[in-house]
Amino acid sequence: MQSTLLSEANPENPSQVILEFVDYLRANGFVIGLGELQAMFTIVFTAGIDDVKRIEKCWRAIAASSKGQWQQFPQLFEVFWFPKKTKGTTKSSGKKKQGKSLPELISQMRSDMDQQVASQATKTVGLGASDNDQSSSSMDQGQGGASRVDPLVEKPLGDWLPSDSHQLDAFIAPLQERLRQKLLRHYQRRPQATRIDFPQSIRKAASTGGELIQLIKKERKTILPRLFILVDVSKSMESHAQFFLRMARSFCHILNARVFVFHTRLIEVTPLMKRDSGRVQEKINAVTFGFGGGTKIATNLEAFLEQTKLGPSGNHIRGIERRDIVYVLSDGFDTDPPEKTCAAIAAIRKKGAELFWLHPTKEVPQSEAIQMSQAWISGFMAVSHLSSLDGLVDLTLKKNTKKHTQITHDREYLWAAF
Amino acid sequence: MNVAQISELLVKASYIADESLSEMVWMGLSINRPLLLEGEAGVGKTAVAKACASALNRPLFRLQCHESLDLNQAVYEWNYSRQLLEIRLREAEGGDKANLRENLFSEAFLLQRPLMQAITSPTPAVLLIDEIDRTDEAFEAYLLEVLGESQITVPELGTIKASSQPLVILTSNGTRDLSDALRRRCLFHYLDYPSLPRELNIVKTLVPEADIELIQQAVLFVHQLRKEDLDKIPGIAETLDWIRILCTRNLKKLPEDPADFAGTLSALLKTKNDQWQIAPHILTKLMGSGQRVGIDAGVAVPKK
């Protein structure tokens, strides 16, 4: 079987089969240009077609460009070249080309829709208006026996499946792009910078007999504001906590946020958020399951302020500071005295950080503690479905750029006065 | 040179490559394409380049990438001190200034850095661009010319083409997505943690002083340890370090009581969380299951 890789597939035109295979790979997300195609042919001519395993290994190195593709390639190779082997299994239906790429599907859907509209228009010629109305209203009802389903972005949090959670990343990614960087006091050398590092330039000039030939330039280091996510995993948040933890995982992956869960106690779960496996989820569940009694938001916020001063290994680091961002994901029900909660929130804000309260309810939490602390909270947002995260990015960025605008205005004022 | 010969040469250079890796090196040499090796830290990516240089008897030029890497460190730099000295000497001698002007920016005053050294090497070299994911995108874009055309453009001199085709090996830990343009110019290989028999071979080759029974038990233990939910999974480098440490204690096999070797586990467990997580009872469990897996895989003998 091995010696018949190309001859069995298409004995008359083997290069045509290779092109079909390349198309098949492209349809599965592989990026194969002319260079890769040429390399694949070169390998066939150099290594020969006798050894299928060898060709598979060589083509795999040429075609794959990521870990996912590296792992996917052997299966695709087998499905394409040896459909009989995989026929009847879950891997393949035995067809060489399984499906179309997303752009192809979209274009086909569009053309189908155009045709449908055209045919409907043709059918309704000469018919009464009532028929037309009926056909248009039936579009909203769902057709061919299929029922209408809410799009994922409008799905309530309780209906979310773990497999849907990858959609979250797309909503959080813009925040990474648009968050204003924090300037640090430390400098770094950078040829494109505008500020000249005179001490370093003069030191460098010593090697050229004191002639200042090469100017060394420097600029302030920048980092993204640090993000902290606090997820309430109390009984009242039972139906929403899973989604909020998924959301926290996305923040952790994309923005390197530190994640804490709280109920009666506060525990950091950042290391668990960095790996996405069933066992990790079990651990998080185990951590949250052990909590009992009423939610103590104030106590936990105080503990949070202290815990941010400790790094992942328990080492002392800089705690929460100016322009850091804290998201509290909670319904606001608290057993601590309202004054204590207000003081704890104020303590975080006084460090210069922004604190946003994300609640699963439509309205702002009505608990006395939250009502009392409203002045200290940077913003409230109802997170009931995925599309509401759009608002989160806008809300955060609005606060994130406000001070910048203020500073610019101050500078303009000073400049005018000068 | 065929794949079998490359495998053999790599073994002689103390690198046990699997078949697909040898195949990839063969392809890199045959069709002159750079090799991009991706994988977790400690699986032997950098060692491939060293082994290739040793096996093919080629000079190795290594460029260690970091955040603030610039062209002066990676490609070339003008030797300003020497240029100044030359000017002063000519002034003192009263020599031909027009000639000086022409010669001042010649190759004689060029300080070659790893990329340039590999391109201009008279004999084919191995160029290791280590941890490419640590550089910025601008440098990655600059590399496209070097990798695609095997040439470097110096504005004062023009384009310098490779006098011999180097074998370029790029490594990446996958901390950042590399551009498609760079990936497409390379042959890709994902280096995973080695299989049990391969890791046994590697350890036997690189730690010949270790007892066979100790190697088997230790490698089985590490394999079981990798299945635990660790922050930092130990790679081959960690296995080798650990077995070397056990050898210095003159152990012929793993002690039955985990407490006797718990102190040496810092060679395998590199974070506080991991050290805390692997408690004595888990060590005992790992040793037991390691034995069972070894018997199933045919690399361990059941106890009588």
XYZ file of C-alpha atoms in Angstrom:
722
model
C 0.000 0.000 0.000
C 2.837 2.335 0.854
C 4.355 2.356 -2.588
C 1.067 3.352 -4.132
C 0.641 6.700 -2.463
C 0.296 8.701 -5.653
C -0.193 6.010 -8.249
C -3.318 4.620 -6.602
C -4.847 8.023 -6.026
C -4.472 9.241 -9.573
C -2.108 7.196 -11.719
C -2.318 9.542 -14.686
C -1.563 12.817 -12.976
C 0.141 12.521 -9.594
C 0.930 16.241 -9.332
C -2.798 16.962 -9.589
C -3.402 14.818 -6.491
C -0.721 16.682 -4.567
C -2.430 19.935 -5.497
C -5.726 18.508 -4.262
C -4.033 17.531 -1.009
C -2.672 21.068 -0.655
C -6.180 22.431 -1.232
C -7.436 20.051 1.425
C -4.811 21.310 3.868
C -5.710 24.917 3.045
C -9.361 24.140 3.691
C -8.274 22.963 7.134
C -6.534 26.211 7.966
C -2.975 25.509 6.789
C -1.257 28.424 5.064
C 0.528 26.955 2.062
C 2.011 29.271 -0.490
C 4.019 28.655 -3.622
C 7.242 28.244 -1.641
C 5.788 25.455 0.460
C 4.249 23.781 -2.569
C 7.577 23.881 -4.362
C 9.300 22.400 -1.302
C 6.733 19.584 -1.166
C 7.384 18.686 -4.804
C 11.148 18.918 -4.255
C 10.867 16.450 -1.392
C 8.872 14.024 -3.545
C 11.527 14.199 -6.269
C 14.430 13.972 -3.820
C 13.130 11.408 -1.362
C 11.019 9.423 -3.827
C 7.485 8.234 -3.306
C 8.270 4.776 -2.019
C 8.273 5.633 1.630
C 4.932 7.128 2.637
C 5.929 7.603 6.256
C 8.924 9.595 5.164
C 6.916 11.841 2.865
C 4.439 12.403 5.675
C 7.198 13.514 8.053
C 8.762 15.815 5.464
C 5.494 17.396 4.378
C 4.484 17.818 7.996
C 7.573 19.951 8.640
C 6.844 22.034 5.545
C 3.107 22.503 5.959
C 2.688 22.886 9.722
C 3.498 26.174 11.372
C 2.104 25.752 14.873
C 1.732 23.105 17.548
C -1.947 22.604 16.646
C -1.189 22.049 12.965
C 1.743 19.801 13.874
C -0.610 17.559 15.816
C -3.394 17.759 13.233
C -1.324 16.899 10.158
C -0.961 13.068 10.531
C -4.722 12.681 10.783
C -5.362 14.849 7.718
C -2.690 12.974 5.788
C -4.256 9.635 6.611
C -7.772 10.791 5.848
C -6.770 12.166 2.458
C -4.436 9.471 1.215
C -5.938 6.411 2.880
C -9.674 7.072 3.133
C -10.401 3.327 3.234
C -8.442 3.012 6.452
C -10.470 5.636 8.214
C -13.814 4.991 6.541
C -16.500 4.201 9.059
C -14.552 5.688 11.942
C -15.319 9.007 13.510
C -12.291 10.532 11.806
C -13.674 10.651 8.287
C -16.555 9.825 6.074
C -14.150 8.509 3.450
C -14.454 11.622 1.332
C -11.261 13.345 0.326
C -12.534 16.811 0.921
C -14.540 17.057 4.102
C -15.895 20.553 3.995
C -15.415 24.114 2.971
C -13.556 26.861 4.699
C -15.472 29.550 6.532
C -15.113 32.207 3.802
C -16.254 29.641 1.236
C -19.242 28.713 3.351
C -20.187 32.357 3.864
C -19.946 33.135 0.173
C -22.023 30.042 -0.616
C -24.622 31.037 1.969
C -24.800 34.510 0.457
C -25.225 33.187 -3.044
C -27.869 30.723 -1.793
C -29.709 33.556 -0.070
C -29.536 35.696 -3.198
C -30.941 32.824 -5.206
C -33.640 32.231 -2.610
C -34.670 35.878 -2.626
C -34.645 35.913 -6.405
C -36.765 32.768 -6.590
C -39.194 34.126 -3.996
C -39.462 37.337 -5.967
C -40.173 35.332 -9.068
C -42.787 33.217 -7.328
C -44.680 36.164 -5.888
C -45.100 37.905 -9.163
C -48.789 38.247 -9.743
C -49.716 36.937 -6.279
C -51.521 38.873 -3.625
C -49.773 41.044 -1.047
C -50.895 38.774 1.769
C -48.785 35.939 0.421
C -45.768 38.180 0.359
C -46.354 39.258 3.956
C -46.655 35.668 5.015
C -43.392 34.710 3.392
C -41.551 37.614 4.982
C -42.905 36.879 8.437
C -42.022 33.226 8.095
C -38.349 34.281 7.773
C -38.411 35.288 11.437
C -39.956 32.028 12.556
C -37.240 29.625 11.527
C -37.501 27.395 8.528
C -37.281 23.787 7.448
C -38.295 22.552 10.867
C -35.378 24.337 12.564
C -36.155 26.377 15.645
C -34.645 29.778 16.208
C -31.825 29.912 18.733
C -30.488 33.032 20.404
C -27.068 33.969 19.139
C -24.259 33.178 21.558
C -23.638 36.823 22.401
C -27.225 37.183 23.611
C -27.315 33.893 25.521
C -27.949 34.288 29.257
C -24.985 33.338 31.427
C -26.752 30.351 32.936
C -27.096 28.724 29.489
C -23.391 28.938 28.705
C -21.458 25.779 28.031
C -17.742 25.472 28.795
C -17.110 25.006 25.054
C -18.552 28.471 24.365
C -16.062 30.177 26.631
C -13.398 30.641 23.958
C -15.655 33.410 22.598
C -14.764 35.471 25.639
C -11.195 36.027 24.473
C -12.359 37.989 21.445
C -14.229 40.420 23.697
C -11.365 40.947 26.110
C -8.540 41.194 23.568
C -9.364 44.833 22.564
C -8.658 45.873 26.127
C -5.070 44.725 25.790
C -4.652 46.765 22.617
C -6.256 49.911 23.967
C -5.236 50.120 27.619
C -2.887 53.026 28.175
C 0.549 51.870 29.304
C 1.952 52.904 32.678
C 5.236 54.777 32.614
C 7.871 53.425 34.983
C 10.735 55.384 36.519
C 13.294 53.024 34.997
C 14.820 53.728 31.618
C 15.760 51.339 28.851
C 18.106 51.817 25.915
C 16.305 52.050 22.609
C 17.771 53.343 19.318
C 14.400 54.788 18.269
C 13.967 56.785 21.497
C 14.188 60.584 21.493
C 15.939 61.202 24.826
C 19.746 61.074 24.794
C 21.454 59.163 27.578
C 24.422 61.520 28.116
C 26.269 59.583 30.835
C 26.182 56.410 28.765
C 27.077 58.236 25.543
C 30.115 59.844 27.179
C 31.146 56.526 28.717
C 30.869 54.938 25.285
C 32.935 57.800 23.811
C 35.858 56.711 25.984
C 36.371 53.802 23.598
C 36.760 56.226 20.682
C 39.295 58.506 22.351
C 36.664 60.849 23.757
C 35.068 61.530 20.363
C 31.290 61.439 20.757
C 30.446 59.311 17.747
C 27.480 57.279 18.788
C 24.661 58.763 20.830
C 22.903 56.355 23.126
C 19.204 56.959 23.488
C 16.838 55.913 26.194
C 13.172 55.977 27.081
C 11.026 55.226 30.094
C 9.930 51.633 30.437
C 6.227 51.046 30.124
C 3.950 48.292 31.375
C 0.276 47.591 31.153
C -1.730 48.485 34.266
C -2.086 45.445 36.476
C -5.488 43.809 36.573
C -7.054 42.076 39.542
C -10.234 40.042 39.333
C -12.216 39.152 42.448
C -14.933 36.573 41.878
C -17.673 36.068 44.434
C -18.373 32.317 44.657
C -21.001 32.439 47.359
C -24.311 30.543 47.247
C -26.205 33.512 45.800
C -23.724 33.616 42.895
C -23.900 29.866 42.254
C -25.400 30.084 38.771
C -23.074 32.871 37.604
C -19.778 32.023 39.277
C -18.797 29.458 36.640
C -19.164 31.995 33.857
C -17.341 34.662 35.846
C -14.504 32.224 36.498
C -14.302 31.528 32.758
C -14.207 35.257 32.184
C -11.450 35.575 34.773
C -9.526 32.845 32.973
C -9.664 34.880 29.759
C -8.413 37.968 31.618
C -5.640 35.856 33.088
C -4.577 34.502 29.679
C -4.762 37.731 27.733
C -3.910 40.412 30.268
C -2.007 38.361 32.842
C -4.544 39.336 35.493
C -4.347 38.014 39.058
C -7.516 36.192 40.026
C -8.959 35.751 43.518
C -12.090 33.957 44.628
C -13.898 34.900 47.803
C -16.853 34.022 49.930
C -16.003 33.914 53.617
C -12.294 33.745 52.836
C -10.135 35.010 49.992
C -7.897 32.710 47.976
C -5.735 33.485 44.975
C -6.348 31.052 42.103
C -4.125 32.657 39.444
C -1.837 29.606 39.009
C -4.902 27.434 38.456
C -6.265 29.830 35.857
C -3.195 29.518 33.669
C -3.914 25.903 32.782
C -7.215 24.892 31.257
C -7.974 21.306 32.104
C -10.680 19.335 33.829
C -8.397 18.712 36.811
C -7.778 22.418 37.257
C -11.492 23.108 37.177
C -11.948 20.393 39.818
C -9.378 22.122 41.996
C -11.135 25.478 41.667
C -14.422 23.820 42.539
C -12.770 22.186 45.547
C -11.375 25.530 46.698
C -14.728 27.244 46.414
C -16.713 24.334 47.842
C -14.933 24.511 51.178
C -16.296 27.953 51.995
C -19.266 28.307 54.305
C -21.348 30.964 56.087
C -22.266 34.406 54.761
C -20.282 36.425 52.231
C -17.837 38.862 53.812
C -17.003 41.370 51.113
C -15.370 43.942 53.378
C -13.138 41.424 55.159
C -12.100 39.943 51.837
C -11.353 43.313 50.243
C -9.100 44.129 53.201
C -7.385 40.759 52.827
C -7.076 41.392 49.099
C -5.243 44.662 49.688
C -2.697 42.824 51.832
C -2.419 39.833 49.531
C -1.566 41.938 46.485
C 1.687 42.764 48.251
C 2.733 39.115 47.997
C 3.971 37.566 44.775
C 3.267 34.046 43.517
C 6.058 32.581 45.667
C 5.060 34.539 48.750
C 7.773 37.118 48.061
C 7.110 40.787 48.764
C 6.203 42.845 45.725
C 4.658 46.250 45.117
C 1.028 46.104 46.112
C -1.873 47.683 44.360
C -1.059 51.169 43.122
C -1.996 54.023 40.821
C -3.864 53.129 37.637
C -4.211 49.442 38.477
C -7.637 48.019 37.707
C -9.769 45.905 40.032
C -12.898 44.109 38.853
C -15.193 42.768 41.537
C -17.651 40.222 40.165
C -20.356 40.000 42.787
C -24.051 40.559 43.470
C -23.113 42.740 46.435
C -24.785 40.750 49.216
C -22.609 41.202 52.279
C -22.754 40.130 55.921
C -20.108 42.638 57.013
C -21.227 46.066 58.292
C -21.840 48.453 55.352
C -19.400 51.036 56.792
C -16.626 48.460 56.760
C -17.269 47.628 53.084
C -17.275 51.300 52.198
C -13.976 51.806 54.033
C -12.393 48.779 52.319
C -13.409 50.004 48.860
C -12.203 53.498 49.702
C -8.840 52.078 50.806
C -8.367 50.468 47.378
C -9.392 53.644 45.548
C -7.070 55.734 47.697
C -4.184 53.708 46.321
C -5.059 55.241 42.949
C -6.589 52.115 41.448
C -9.898 51.953 39.612
C -12.524 49.588 41.002
C -15.348 48.339 38.803
C -18.289 46.366 40.115
C -19.709 43.778 37.726
C -23.016 42.361 38.806
C -25.177 39.613 37.288
C -28.363 41.512 38.109
C -29.890 44.030 35.710
C -29.914 46.783 38.308
C -27.047 48.026 40.441
C -26.925 45.940 43.666
C -29.333 47.439 46.165
C -27.525 46.241 49.294
C -26.774 48.972 51.815
C -23.030 48.377 51.593
C -22.939 48.994 47.841
C -25.301 51.954 47.983
C -23.064 53.522 50.619
C -19.907 52.858 48.603
C -21.239 54.110 45.258
C -19.130 57.245 45.349
C -15.948 55.163 45.635
C -16.765 52.694 42.891
C -15.462 53.742 39.467
C -18.264 52.081 37.560
C -21.015 49.488 37.663
C -21.915 47.130 34.916
C -24.480 44.407 34.488
C -22.918 41.310 32.953
C -25.848 39.230 31.842
C -24.593 37.992 28.470
C -21.496 38.102 26.336
C -22.301 41.257 24.400
C -22.406 43.203 27.657
C -18.633 42.761 27.817
C -18.396 45.329 25.027
C -19.566 47.831 27.596
C -16.895 46.669 30.021
C -14.094 47.539 27.616
C -15.601 50.969 26.977
C -16.199 51.591 30.678
C -12.639 50.643 31.592
C -11.075 52.652 28.802
C -13.149 55.700 29.656
C -11.664 55.719 33.142
C -8.286 54.661 31.846
C -7.949 57.681 29.567
C -9.724 60.231 31.725
C -6.680 61.200 33.730
C -4.622 61.412 30.584
C -7.101 63.896 29.125
C -7.041 65.835 32.372
C -3.241 65.992 32.313
C -3.276 67.139 28.690
C -5.762 69.866 29.564
C -3.602 70.946 32.500
C -0.567 71.084 30.266
C -2.443 73.164 27.689
C -3.574 75.528 30.433
C -0.046 75.888 31.786
C 1.324 76.422 28.319
C -1.243 79.170 27.658
C -0.387 80.817 30.967
C 3.311 80.637 30.159
C 24.103 12.431 3.187
C 20.910 10.531 4.004
C 18.640 10.514 7.044
C 20.172 7.393 8.594
C 23.628 8.933 8.405
C 22.375 12.136 10.023
C 20.765 10.126 12.847
C 24.004 8.242 13.357
C 26.085 11.420 13.405
C 23.704 13.014 15.898
C 23.992 9.982 18.162
C 27.778 10.307 17.988
C 27.317 13.948 18.990
C 25.350 12.688 22.038
C 21.911 13.656 20.719
C 19.281 10.939 20.360
C 16.988 12.369 17.710
C 13.706 10.796 16.740
C 13.149 9.954 13.101
C 11.121 13.027 12.199
C 13.753 15.360 13.651
C 16.533 13.681 11.656
C 14.306 13.936 8.619
C 13.867 17.621 9.240
C 17.601 18.243 9.546
C 18.085 16.339 6.300
C 15.461 18.539 4.639
C 17.044 21.696 6.011
C 20.340 20.665 4.462
C 18.788 19.451 1.200
C 16.523 22.357 0.382
C 18.383 25.037 2.366
C 15.560 26.065 4.627
C 15.830 27.306 8.227
C 14.456 25.008 10.925
C 12.051 26.371 13.506
C 11.919 24.285 16.675
C 9.124 25.017 19.100
C 8.472 23.355 22.429
C 8.529 23.665 26.199
C 11.696 24.764 27.935
C 14.104 21.920 28.613
C 13.104 19.506 25.838
C 16.401 19.899 23.970
C 15.836 22.537 21.306
C 19.136 24.335 21.748
C 20.931 21.019 22.052
C 19.820 20.138 18.495
C 21.854 23.036 17.092
C 24.913 22.172 19.156
C 24.641 18.529 18.135
C 24.213 19.461 14.459
C 27.333 21.625 14.568
C 29.283 18.861 16.222
C 27.876 16.106 13.993
C 28.384 17.982 10.739
C 31.734 19.363 11.885
C 30.623 22.931 11.282
C 31.325 26.089 13.299
C 28.408 27.150 15.504
C 27.358 30.806 15.687
C 24.832 31.516 18.408
C 22.591 34.534 18.706
C 20.827 34.637 22.053
C 17.721 36.779 21.603
C 16.402 39.178 24.225
C 14.020 42.117 24.417
C 16.447 44.911 23.562
C 18.412 43.044 20.895
C 19.414 45.399 18.089
C 21.298 45.151 14.826
C 24.583 46.184 16.451
C 24.476 43.104 18.633
C 23.029 40.724 16.069
C 24.426 41.641 12.664
C 27.292 44.115 12.521
C 28.769 47.247 14.036
C 31.322 49.696 12.692
C 34.577 49.605 14.613
C 34.643 53.310 15.518
C 37.775 53.069 17.632
C 39.727 51.580 14.788
C 38.348 54.096 12.301
C 39.453 56.969 14.559
C 42.839 55.430 15.061
C 43.221 55.092 11.305
C 42.297 58.768 10.809
C 44.818 59.911 13.445
C 47.553 57.720 11.941
C 46.932 59.076 8.448
C 46.946 62.638 9.801
C 50.259 62.006 11.529
C 51.742 60.319 8.468
C 50.284 62.924 6.083
C 48.964 60.122 3.841
C 46.368 60.133 1.073
C 43.097 61.435 2.519
C 40.980 60.560 -0.532
C 42.010 56.945 -0.226
C 41.222 57.038 3.479
C 37.723 58.358 2.779
C 37.055 55.405 0.495
C 38.465 52.799 2.833
C 37.016 54.009 6.096
C 33.744 52.124 5.592
C 35.148 48.902 4.258
C 34.916 45.385 5.623
C 38.196 45.901 7.480
C 36.393 48.235 9.878
C 33.316 46.063 10.263
C 32.767 44.167 13.476
C 30.872 41.039 12.555
C 28.197 39.746 14.883
C 26.685 36.208 14.766
C 24.364 36.674 11.763
C 27.082 38.259 9.645
C 29.651 35.719 10.834
C 27.420 32.837 9.739
C 26.713 34.424 6.346
C 30.357 35.218 5.577
C 31.816 32.030 7.018
C 34.027 30.406 4.343
C 32.860 26.957 5.399
C 29.156 26.171 5.932
C 28.173 26.953 9.513
C 25.324 26.272 11.907
C 23.538 29.440 12.988
C 21.491 29.125 16.177
C 18.968 31.918 16.768
C 17.899 31.011 20.271
C 14.553 32.029 21.786
C 13.390 34.087 18.840
C 10.090 34.744 20.635
C 11.919 37.041 23.053
C 12.786 39.622 20.380
C 10.474 42.305 19.091
C 8.603 42.193 15.799
C 10.969 44.673 14.132
C 13.915 42.351 14.557
C 11.828 39.423 13.397
C 11.035 41.373 10.226
C 14.721 42.103 9.708
C 15.467 38.381 9.886
C 13.253 37.710 6.858
C 15.971 38.879 4.472
C 18.616 36.775 6.195
C 16.458 33.655 6.322
C 14.788 34.006 2.934
C 17.641 35.243 0.764
C 20.694 34.365 2.886
C 21.978 37.878 2.498
C 22.549 40.966 4.615
C 22.364 44.543 3.415
C 24.835 47.030 4.864
C 24.020 50.523 3.536
C 27.697 51.538 3.231
C 28.798 48.305 1.556
C 25.784 46.994 -0.298
C 24.336 43.516 -0.128
C 26.510 40.734 1.205
C 25.432 37.318 -0.058
C 26.188 34.122 1.794
C 29.441 32.609 0.665
C 28.327 29.288 2.096
C 24.823 28.220 3.028
C 24.505 27.985 6.828
C 22.098 25.597 8.519
C 19.867 28.018 10.438
C 18.076 26.738 13.530
C 15.583 28.959 15.327
C 14.143 27.987 18.675
C 11.024 29.302 20.357
C 9.322 28.574 23.650
C 6.020 29.777 22.242
C 5.685 32.688 24.674
C 4.647 34.919 21.760
C 3.122 34.215 18.368
C 5.703 34.510 15.632
C 4.677 36.169 12.396
C 3.354 34.052 9.555
C 6.045 35.486 7.287
C 8.782 34.090 9.510
C 7.064 30.756 10.024
C 6.550 30.304 6.312
C 10.247 30.651 5.622
C 11.042 27.823 8.009
C 10.483 24.120 8.367
C 8.548 23.580 11.564
C 9.026 20.937 14.206
C 7.291 20.728 17.563
C 9.572 19.101 20.109
C 7.489 17.399 22.750
C 8.583 15.625 25.899
C 10.308 12.406 24.790
C 8.718 8.988 24.867
C 9.803 6.613 27.624
C 12.216 4.506 25.524
C 13.736 7.604 23.931
C 14.286 9.312 27.245
C 15.894 6.147 28.611
C 18.240 6.153 25.609
C 19.079 9.804 26.099
C 19.895 9.355 29.774
C 21.936 6.197 29.152
C 23.970 8.062 26.537
C 24.490 11.280 28.447
C 24.930 9.857 31.956
C 26.883 6.672 31.274
C 28.138 6.508 34.862
C 24.592 5.938 36.199
C 23.401 2.444 37.003
C 20.825 1.030 34.552
C 18.326 0.261 37.304
C 18.611 3.781 38.687
C 18.073 5.249 35.211
C 14.986 3.136 34.609
C 13.423 3.969 37.949
C 14.261 7.663 37.753
C 12.993 8.086 34.190
C 9.772 6.244 35.015
C 9.333 8.453 38.051
C 9.801 11.624 35.968
C 7.307 10.336 33.398
C 4.726 9.855 36.114
C 5.577 13.238 37.593
C 4.856 14.919 34.241
C 1.272 13.678 34.458
C 0.750 15.650 37.673
C -0.743 19.093 37.453
C 2.493 21.081 37.765
C 3.271 24.726 37.058
C 6.555 23.783 35.395
C 6.752 20.291 33.951
C 10.301 18.902 34.175
C 12.039 18.512 30.811
C 14.910 16.275 29.739
C 17.432 18.742 31.113
C 15.850 18.415 34.566
C 15.818 14.596 34.340
C 19.526 14.600 33.482
C 20.352 16.972 36.338
C 18.395 14.872 38.803
C 20.001 11.598 37.768
C 23.461 13.192 37.938
C 22.670 14.344 41.482
C 21.496 10.828 42.412
C 24.736 9.442 40.944
C 26.845 11.720 43.112
C 25.110 10.086 46.099
C 26.357 6.718 44.830
C 22.826 5.359 44.501
C 22.391 2.207 42.461
C 18.602 2.490 42.488
C 15.943 4.820 43.852
C 15.529 4.471 47.635
C 12.247 2.823 48.583
C 11.519 5.512 51.125
C 10.767 8.755 49.196
C 12.029 10.803 52.146
C 15.564 9.630 51.271
C 15.565 11.439 47.949
C 12.956 14.163 48.575
C 15.765 16.695 49.036
C 17.027 16.126 45.502
C 13.661 16.883 43.927
C 14.510 20.561 43.703
C 16.234 19.564 40.451
C 12.813 18.606 39.070
C 10.346 20.893 40.836
C 11.140 24.517 40.117
C 8.309 26.434 41.774
C 7.176 26.751 45.356
C 3.701 25.586 44.393
C 5.016 22.426 42.722
C 7.249 21.580 45.675
C 4.329 22.049 48.044
C 2.016 20.005 45.853
C 4.226 16.910 45.581
C 3.778 15.671 49.132
C 5.421 12.442 50.453
C 2.295 10.340 49.883
C 2.173 11.491 46.242
C 5.839 10.537 45.861
C 5.037 7.033 47.095
C 2.118 6.817 44.673
C 4.275 8.012 41.773
C 6.948 5.436 42.522
C 4.377 2.628 42.567
C 2.612 3.694 39.391
C 5.985 4.311 37.696
C 6.902 0.682 38.333
C 3.609 -0.497 36.830
C 3.985 1.704 33.726
C 7.554 0.448 33.328
C 6.447 -3.184 33.440
C 3.730 -2.437 30.853
C 6.222 -0.658 28.613
C 8.707 -3.495 28.980
C 11.440 -1.365 30.542
C 11.068 -2.595 34.132
C 11.015 -6.045 35.687
C 8.292 -6.980 38.212
C 9.526 -7.406 41.767
C 9.615 -10.998 43.013
